[in-house]
């Protein structure tokens, strides 16, 4: 890297960090998750405004590969933290309800998304029609667990019956969605001539779950107090990077390996360790690396040429995304005996997409499942569905003022939020 590249990179990063922090804070003042403002910061720096003059000045072509590399590291760490935060005990006591609602909240929008893909095929379809249809189904099915957890925290609903059920449903939803995405990546042949490597994914998964995970549990059990020393932190960081590299080499995507490594880390007796790992990685990721990812995502969003046809497609996407998720969740919740108001609130929460949707969309764009035009519309959908959650909850439940859904504590553990994505 020469002096010009280094200077451009450092100045650009400073601008991204400050703009993301400013718009994130503004979003919070307006009652929105910070991620909404940060995504808009990335879009504002992209080609939508001023034909990309801002991004061209801040990030010339010689610097953009470096920015993309930083964004990839940020997303790998973010996915690791999501895996670290995922806790199967959240489902305990609500297993049947959570499983039913999660399955329905994925099945309905997934099916509608595939039908929508058929309609959009002529204008926005890619060469791999099957992958395009499956990917559209997945993109419509996403729920952002970190953003949902933050919304519940802000409304003091984390330990209410509705909050507990929403977290359980979102956690199952996330895992199912990642598995579905991994399956689509596997069958799409995106690994090219080395597609045989995808066959290693199953033994790798089994080895992580049934070999490495028990070994880590035994290691943790032998130490009454496991502290985050520099050596332990280095091992954790190296583990997530190696796992991410392994799944990328296999032809899946690095996000799956990073997520899986977070899932297998011991839960019992490591609460303090995991909290310290979360704090160390989360602060840097949320302040620097995720805003860089929003920049990379925003550079690919171009709404400057949006016409009436594009607006019509966006309206259909929103109808399928919101309607499918809401209908699937509401119907399953009502069939399980949940009151109508709480069912509507749960359906609204499950429509939160946020950063998780952006990660999925970037995977789709990177692997050729989406074209840039449809990607831009889908990013707008992700922003709108995240933004509408707060106002809709205020309309359904009323503005937060204590809780009208009070319940005894169901868990001493308060699920955390991830970086600024929350």
Coordinates of C-alpha atoms in Angstrom, one line a residue:
X1 CA 0.0 0.0 0.0
X2 CA 1.4 3.4 -1.0
X3 CA 1.1 6.7 0.9
X4 CA -1.9 7.8 -1.1
X5 CA -3.8 4.6 -0.5
X6 CA -3.0 4.7 3.2
X7 CA -4.2 8.3 3.5
X8 CA -7.4 7.6 1.6
X9 CA -8.2 4.6 3.7
X10 CA -7.7 6.3 7.0
X11 CA -9.6 9.4 6.0
X12 CA -12.4 7.3 4.6
X13 CA -12.6 5.2 7.7
X14 CA -12.8 8.2 9.9
X15 CA -15.7 9.6 7.8
X16 CA -17.5 6.3 7.9
X17 CA -17.2 5.9 11.7
X18 CA -18.3 9.5 12.4
X19 CA -21.3 9.5 10.0
X20 CA -22.5 6.1 11.2
X21 CA -22.3 7.2 14.8
X22 CA -24.1 10.5 14.0
X23 CA -26.9 8.8 12.0
X24 CA -27.1 5.9 14.5
X25 CA -27.6 8.4 17.4
X26 CA -30.2 10.3 15.4
X27 CA -32.1 7.1 14.7
X28 CA -32.1 6.3 18.4
X29 CA -33.4 9.7 19.2
X30 CA -36.3 9.0 16.8
X31 CA -37.0 5.7 18.6
X32 CA -35.4 3.5 15.9
X33 CA -32.6 0.9 16.3
X34 CA -29.2 2.5 15.6
X35 CA -28.7 0.0 12.7
X36 CA -31.3 1.9 10.7
X37 CA -29.2 5.1 10.8
X38 CA -26.0 3.2 10.1
X39 CA -27.4 1.5 7.1
X40 CA -28.7 4.8 5.8
X41 CA -25.1 6.2 6.3
X42 CA -23.8 3.5 4.0
X43 CA -26.4 4.2 1.4
X44 CA -25.8 7.9 1.6
X45 CA -22.1 7.4 0.7
X46 CA -23.0 5.1 -2.2
X47 CA -24.0 5.8 -5.8
X48 CA -27.6 6.7 -4.9
X49 CA -26.7 10.3 -4.1
X50 CA -24.5 12.5 -6.3
X51 CA -23.9 9.6 -8.7
X52 CA -21.3 8.1 -6.3
X53 CA -19.1 11.3 -6.2
X54 CA -18.7 11.0 -2.4
X55 CA -17.6 7.4 -2.4
X56 CA -15.3 8.0 -5.4
X57 CA -13.6 10.8 -3.5
X58 CA -13.3 8.9 -0.2
X59 CA -12.7 5.4 -1.5
X60 CA -11.0 5.2 -4.9
X61 CA -10.9 1.9 -6.7
X62 CA -7.5 1.1 -5.2
X63 CA -8.9 1.3 -1.6
X64 CA -12.2 -0.5 -2.0
X65 CA -10.6 -4.0 -1.8
X66 CA -9.1 -3.1 1.5
X67 CA -12.5 -1.8 2.7
X68 CA -14.2 -5.1 1.6
X69 CA -11.6 -7.1 3.5
X70 CA -12.3 -5.1 6.7
X71 CA -16.0 -5.6 6.2
X72 CA -15.5 -9.4 5.8
X73 CA -13.6 -9.5 9.1
X74 CA -16.4 -7.5 10.8
X75 CA -19.1 -9.8 9.6
X76 CA -17.2 -12.9 10.6
X77 CA -16.8 -11.5 14.2
X78 CA -20.5 -10.4 14.2
X79 CA -21.7 -13.9 13.2
X80 CA -19.4 -15.4 15.9
X81 CA -21.0 -13.1 18.5
X82 CA -24.5 -14.1 17.3
X83 CA -23.5 -17.8 17.7
X84 CA -22.0 -16.9 21.1
X85 CA -25.3 -15.3 22.2
X86 CA -27.5 -18.1 20.9
X87 CA -28.8 -20.1 23.9
X88 CA -31.0 -23.1 23.6
X89 CA -32.3 -22.6 27.1
X90 CA -34.3 -19.7 25.8
X91 CA -36.6 -22.2 24.2
X92 CA -37.1 -24.1 27.4
X93 CA -40.8 -24.0 28.5
X94 CA -41.9 -22.5 25.2
X95 CA -40.5 -25.3 22.9
X96 CA -43.8 -26.2 21.2
X97 CA -45.0 -22.7 20.7
X98 CA -41.6 -21.4 19.6
X99 CA -41.1 -24.3 17.2
X100 CA -44.6 -23.9 15.7
X101 CA -44.4 -20.2 15.3
X102 CA -40.8 -20.3 13.9
X103 CA -41.7 -23.0 11.3
X104 CA -44.8 -21.1 10.2
X105 CA -43.0 -17.7 10.2
X106 CA -40.5 -19.2 7.8
X107 CA -42.7 -21.5 5.7
X108 CA -45.2 -18.8 4.7
X109 CA -42.9 -16.0 3.6
X110 CA -40.5 -18.6 2.1
X111 CA -43.3 -20.0 -0.1
X112 CA -44.5 -16.5 -1.1
X113 CA -41.0 -15.4 -1.8
X114 CA -40.5 -18.2 -4.3
X115 CA -43.7 -17.3 -6.0
X116 CA -42.6 -13.7 -6.1
X117 CA -39.3 -14.8 -7.6
X118 CA -41.3 -16.4 -10.4
X119 CA -43.0 -13.1 -11.1
X120 CA -39.8 -11.1 -11.0
X121 CA -37.8 -13.7 -13.0
X122 CA -38.0 -11.8 -16.3
X123 CA -36.8 -8.5 -14.9
X124 CA -34.5 -9.5 -12.1
X125 CA -33.8 -13.2 -12.5
X126 CA -30.2 -14.6 -12.6
X127 CA -28.7 -17.4 -14.6
X128 CA -29.4 -20.0 -11.9
X129 CA -33.2 -19.8 -11.7
X130 CA -33.5 -22.4 -8.9
X131 CA -31.0 -20.7 -6.7
X132 CA -32.7 -17.3 -7.4
X133 CA -36.1 -18.7 -6.3
X134 CA -34.8 -20.4 -3.2
X135 CA -32.7 -17.4 -2.2
X136 CA -35.7 -15.1 -2.5
X137 CA -37.6 -17.4 -0.2
X138 CA -34.9 -17.2 2.4
X139 CA -34.5 -13.5 2.1
X140 CA -38.2 -13.1 2.9
X141 CA -37.9 -15.4 5.9
X142 CA -35.2 -13.6 7.9
X143 CA -35.7 -12.3 11.4
X144 CA -32.8 -10.3 13.0
X145 CA -32.3 -11.7 16.5
X146 CA -29.9 -9.0 17.7
X147 CA -32.2 -6.1 16.6
X148 CA -35.2 -7.8 18.1
X149 CA -33.4 -8.3 21.4
X150 CA -32.5 -4.6 21.5
X151 CA -36.0 -3.6 20.8
X152 CA -37.3 -5.8 23.7
X153 CA -34.6 -4.4 26.0
X154 CA -35.5 -0.8 25.2
X155 CA -39.2 -1.6 25.9
X156 CA -38.4 -3.5 29.1
X157 CA -40.1 -6.6 27.6
X158 CA -37.1 -8.9 27.8
X159 CA -38.5 -11.0 30.7
X160 CA -42.2 -10.8 29.9
X161 CA -44.0 -13.8 28.4
X162 CA -44.2 -12.1 25.0
X163 CA -40.5 -11.1 25.1
X164 CA -39.4 -14.6 26.0
X165 CA -41.5 -16.2 23.3
X166 CA -40.2 -13.7 20.7
X167 CA -36.6 -14.4 21.6
X168 CA -37.2 -18.1 21.4
X169 CA -38.9 -17.9 18.1
X170 CA -36.2 -15.5 16.7
X171 CA -33.4 -17.8 17.8
X172 CA -34.9 -20.8 16.1
X173 CA -35.7 -18.7 13.1
X174 CA -32.1 -17.6 12.7
X175 CA -30.7 -21.1 13.0
X176 CA -33.2 -22.5 10.4
X177 CA -32.6 -19.6 8.1
X178 CA -28.8 -20.1 8.2
X179 CA -29.2 -23.8 7.6
X180 CA -31.5 -23.0 4.6
X181 CA -29.0 -20.5 3.2
X182 CA -26.1 -23.0 3.6
X183 CA -28.2 -25.6 1.8
X184 CA -28.8 -23.2 -1.1
X185 CA -25.2 -22.3 -1.3
X186 CA -24.3 -26.0 -1.3
X187 CA -26.6 -27.0 -4.1
X188 CA -26.0 -23.9 -6.3
X189 CA -22.5 -25.0 -7.3
X190 CA -21.1 -21.7 -6.3
X191 CA -17.8 -23.3 -5.3
X192 CA -17.0 -23.9 -9.0
X193 CA -14.7 -26.8 -10.0
X194 CA -14.0 -27.5 -6.4
X195 CA -17.6 -28.3 -5.6
X196 CA -16.6 -31.6 -4.1
X197 CA -15.3 -29.8 -1.0
X198 CA -18.9 -29.1 0.0
X199 CA -19.1 -32.8 0.9
X200 CA -16.7 -32.0 3.8
X201 CA -19.3 -29.7 5.4
X202 CA -21.2 -32.6 7.1
X203 CA -18.2 -34.2 8.7
X204 CA -16.9 -30.8 9.7
X205 CA -20.2 -30.0 11.4
X206 CA -20.3 -33.3 13.2
X207 CA -16.7 -32.9 14.3
X208 CA -17.3 -29.4 15.6
X209 CA -20.5 -30.5 17.5
X210 CA -19.4 -33.9 18.8
X211 CA -15.6 -33.7 19.1
X212 CA -14.4 -30.1 19.6
X213 CA -17.5 -29.0 21.6
X214 CA -17.1 -31.8 24.2
X215 CA -13.4 -31.1 24.4
X216 CA -14.0 -27.4 25.1
X217 CA -16.6 -28.3 27.7
X218 CA -14.1 -30.6 29.5
X219 CA -11.5 -27.9 29.4
X220 CA -13.9 -25.3 30.9
X221 CA -15.1 -27.8 33.5
X222 CA -11.6 -28.4 34.9
X223 CA -11.2 -24.7 35.6
X224 CA -13.6 -23.2 38.3
X225 CA -12.9 -19.7 37.1
X226 CA -12.0 -19.3 33.4
X227 CA -10.7 -15.8 32.7
X228 CA -10.1 -14.1 29.5
X229 CA -6.3 -13.9 29.5
X230 CA -4.5 -12.7 26.3
X231 CA -3.8 -16.3 25.5
X232 CA -7.4 -17.4 25.8
X233 CA -8.6 -14.4 23.8
X234 CA -6.0 -15.2 21.1
X235 CA -7.2 -18.8 20.9
X236 CA -10.9 -17.7 20.6
X237 CA -10.1 -15.2 17.9
X238 CA -8.0 -17.7 16.0
X239 CA -10.7 -20.4 16.4
X240 CA -13.4 -18.2 14.8
X241 CA -11.1 -17.2 12.0
X242 CA -10.0 -20.8 11.3
X243 CA -13.6 -22.0 11.4
X244 CA -14.7 -19.2 9.0
X245 CA -11.8 -20.0 6.7
X246 CA -12.7 -23.7 6.7
X247 CA -16.3 -23.2 5.6
X248 CA -15.2 -20.6 3.0
X249 CA -12.7 -23.1 1.6
X250 CA -15.4 -25.8 1.5
X251 CA -17.5 -23.6 -0.8
X252 CA -20.1 -22.6 1.8
X253 CA -19.4 -19.1 3.2
X254 CA -17.2 -17.8 6.0
X255 CA -20.2 -16.6 8.0
X256 CA -21.3 -20.2 8.7
X257 CA -18.0 -21.2 10.2
X258 CA -17.8 -18.1 12.4
X259 CA -21.4 -18.7 13.6
X260 CA -20.8 -22.3 14.3
X261 CA -17.6 -21.6 16.4
X262 CA -19.7 -19.2 18.5
X263 CA -22.4 -21.9 19.0
X264 CA -20.0 -24.6 20.2
X265 CA -18.3 -22.6 22.9
X266 CA -19.2 -23.8 26.4
X267 CA -22.2 -22.1 28.2
X268 CA -22.0 -23.5 31.7
X269 CA -19.6 -21.8 34.0
X270 CA -18.3 -19.5 31.2
X271 CA -20.7 -16.6 31.6
X272 CA -18.1 -14.1 32.6
X273 CA -15.7 -15.3 29.9
X274 CA -18.3 -15.0 27.2
X275 CA -19.3 -11.5 28.4
X276 CA -15.7 -10.4 28.3
X277 CA -15.3 -11.8 24.8
X278 CA -18.5 -10.1 23.7
X279 CA -17.4 -6.8 25.1
X280 CA -13.9 -6.9 23.6
X281 CA -15.0 -7.9 20.2
X282 CA -18.3 -6.2 20.1
X283 CA -17.1 -2.7 20.8
X284 CA -14.5 -2.6 18.1
X285 CA -16.8 -4.4 15.6
X286 CA -19.8 -2.2 16.4
X287 CA -17.8 1.1 16.2
X288 CA -15.5 0.4 13.2
X289 CA -16.0 -2.9 11.3
X290 CA -19.8 -2.9 11.0
X291 CA -20.0 0.7 9.8
X292 CA -17.4 -0.4 7.2
X293 CA -19.7 -3.3 6.2
X294 CA -22.6 -0.8 5.9
X295 CA -20.4 1.2 3.6
X296 CA -19.7 -1.8 1.4
X297 CA -23.4 -2.7 1.4
X298 CA -24.3 0.9 0.6
X299 CA -21.8 1.1 -2.3
X300 CA -23.8 -1.6 -4.0
X301 CA -27.2 0.1 -3.6
X302 CA -28.1 2.4 -6.5
X303 CA -31.6 3.9 -6.3
X304 CA -30.9 6.8 -8.6
X305 CA -32.5 5.2 -11.6
X306 CA -35.6 3.9 -9.7
X307 CA -38.7 4.2 -12.0
X308 CA -42.3 3.2 -11.6
X309 CA -41.6 -0.4 -12.5
X310 CA -39.0 -0.5 -9.7
X311 CA -41.4 1.1 -7.3
X312 CA -44.0 -1.5 -8.2
X313 CA -41.5 -4.3 -7.6
X314 CA -40.6 -2.8 -4.3
X315 CA -44.2 -2.6 -3.3
X316 CA -44.6 -6.3 -4.1
X317 CA -41.5 -7.2 -2.1
X318 CA -42.7 -5.3 0.9
X319 CA -46.2 -6.9 0.6
X320 CA -44.7 -10.4 0.5
X321 CA -42.0 -9.7 3.2
X322 CA -44.3 -8.1 5.7
X323 CA -47.5 -9.9 4.9
X324 CA -45.9 -13.4 4.7
X325 CA -44.0 -13.0 8.0
X326 CA -46.9 -11.4 9.8
X327 CA -49.5 -14.0 8.5
X328 CA -47.3 -17.0 9.3
X329 CA -46.5 -15.8 12.8
X330 CA -49.9 -14.5 13.7
X331 CA -51.7 -17.6 12.5
X332 CA -49.4 -20.0 14.4
X333 CA -49.5 -17.9 17.6
X334 CA -53.3 -17.8 17.5
X335 CA -53.6 -21.6 16.9
X336 CA -51.4 -22.0 20.0
X337 CA -53.8 -20.0 22.1
X338 CA -52.0 -16.7 22.3
X339 CA -54.3 -13.7 22.6
X340 CA -54.8 -11.6 19.4
X341 CA -53.0 -8.5 20.6
X342 CA -49.9 -10.4 21.7
X343 CA -50.0 -12.5 18.5
X344 CA -50.0 -9.3 16.5
X345 CA -47.1 -7.9 18.5
X346 CA -45.1 -11.1 18.1
X347 CA -45.7 -11.0 14.3
X348 CA -44.5 -7.4 14.3
X349 CA -41.3 -8.3 16.1
X350 CA -40.6 -11.2 13.8
X351 CA -40.7 -8.8 10.9
X352 CA -37.6 -7.1 12.2
X353 CA -34.8 -7.8 9.7
X354 CA -31.9 -5.3 10.2
X355 CA -28.3 -6.3 9.8
X356 CA -29.0 -10.0 9.5
X357 CA -30.9 -9.4 6.3
X358 CA -28.1 -7.3 4.9
X359 CA -25.6 -10.1 5.5
X360 CA -27.9 -12.6 3.7
X361 CA -28.4 -10.1 0.8
X362 CA -24.6 -9.6 0.5
X363 CA -24.0 -13.3 0.4
X364 CA -26.6 -13.5 -2.4
X365 CA -25.1 -10.7 -4.4
X366 CA -21.6 -12.1 -3.9
X367 CA -22.6 -15.6 -5.1
X368 CA -24.7 -14.3 -8.0
X369 CA -28.1 -15.2 -6.6
X370 CA -29.2 -11.6 -6.9
X371 CA -28.5 -8.8 -9.4
X372 CA -27.6 -5.3 -8.2
X373 CA -31.0 -3.9 -9.1
X374 CA -33.0 -6.3 -7.0
X375 CA -30.3 -6.2 -4.3
X376 CA -31.0 -2.4 -3.9
X377 CA -34.7 -3.0 -3.6
X378 CA -34.2 -5.7 -1.0
X379 CA -32.0 -3.4 1.1
X380 CA -34.7 -0.8 1.1
X381 CA -37.1 -3.6 2.3
X382 CA -34.8 -4.5 5.1
X383 CA -34.6 -0.8 6.3
X384 CA -38.4 -0.3 6.1
X385 CA -39.3 -3.5 7.9
X386 CA -36.9 -2.7 10.7
X387 CA -38.0 0.9 10.9
X388 CA -41.7 0.1 11.1
X389 CA -41.3 -2.3 14.1
X390 CA -41.2 0.4 16.8
X391 CA -44.2 2.4 15.6
X392 CA -46.3 -0.7 15.1
X393 CA -45.5 -2.0 18.5
X394 CA -46.5 1.4 20.0
X395 CA -49.8 1.1 18.1
X396 CA -50.5 -2.5 19.2
X397 CA -49.2 -2.4 22.8
X398 CA -49.0 1.3 23.5
X399 CA -45.9 3.2 24.3
X400 CA -43.6 1.5 26.8
X401 CA -44.3 2.7 30.4
X402 CA -43.4 -0.1 32.7
X403 CA -45.2 -3.2 31.3
X404 CA -48.8 -4.2 30.8
X405 CA -47.5 -7.8 30.3
X406 CA -45.6 -8.2 33.6
X407 CA -44.5 -11.7 34.5
X408 CA -42.0 -13.3 36.9
X409 CA -38.4 -13.6 35.8
X410 CA -38.0 -16.6 33.6
X411 CA -34.2 -16.5 33.5
X412 CA -31.4 -14.9 35.4
X413 CA -29.5 -14.5 32.2
X414 CA -30.3 -11.4 30.2
X415 CA -29.6 -12.0 26.5
X416 CA -27.2 -9.5 25.2
X417 CA -27.2 -7.4 22.1
X418 CA -24.6 -7.5 19.4
X419 CA -22.6 -4.4 18.5
X420 CA -24.5 -1.6 17.0
X421 CA -26.6 -4.0 15.1
X422 CA -28.9 -3.8 18.1

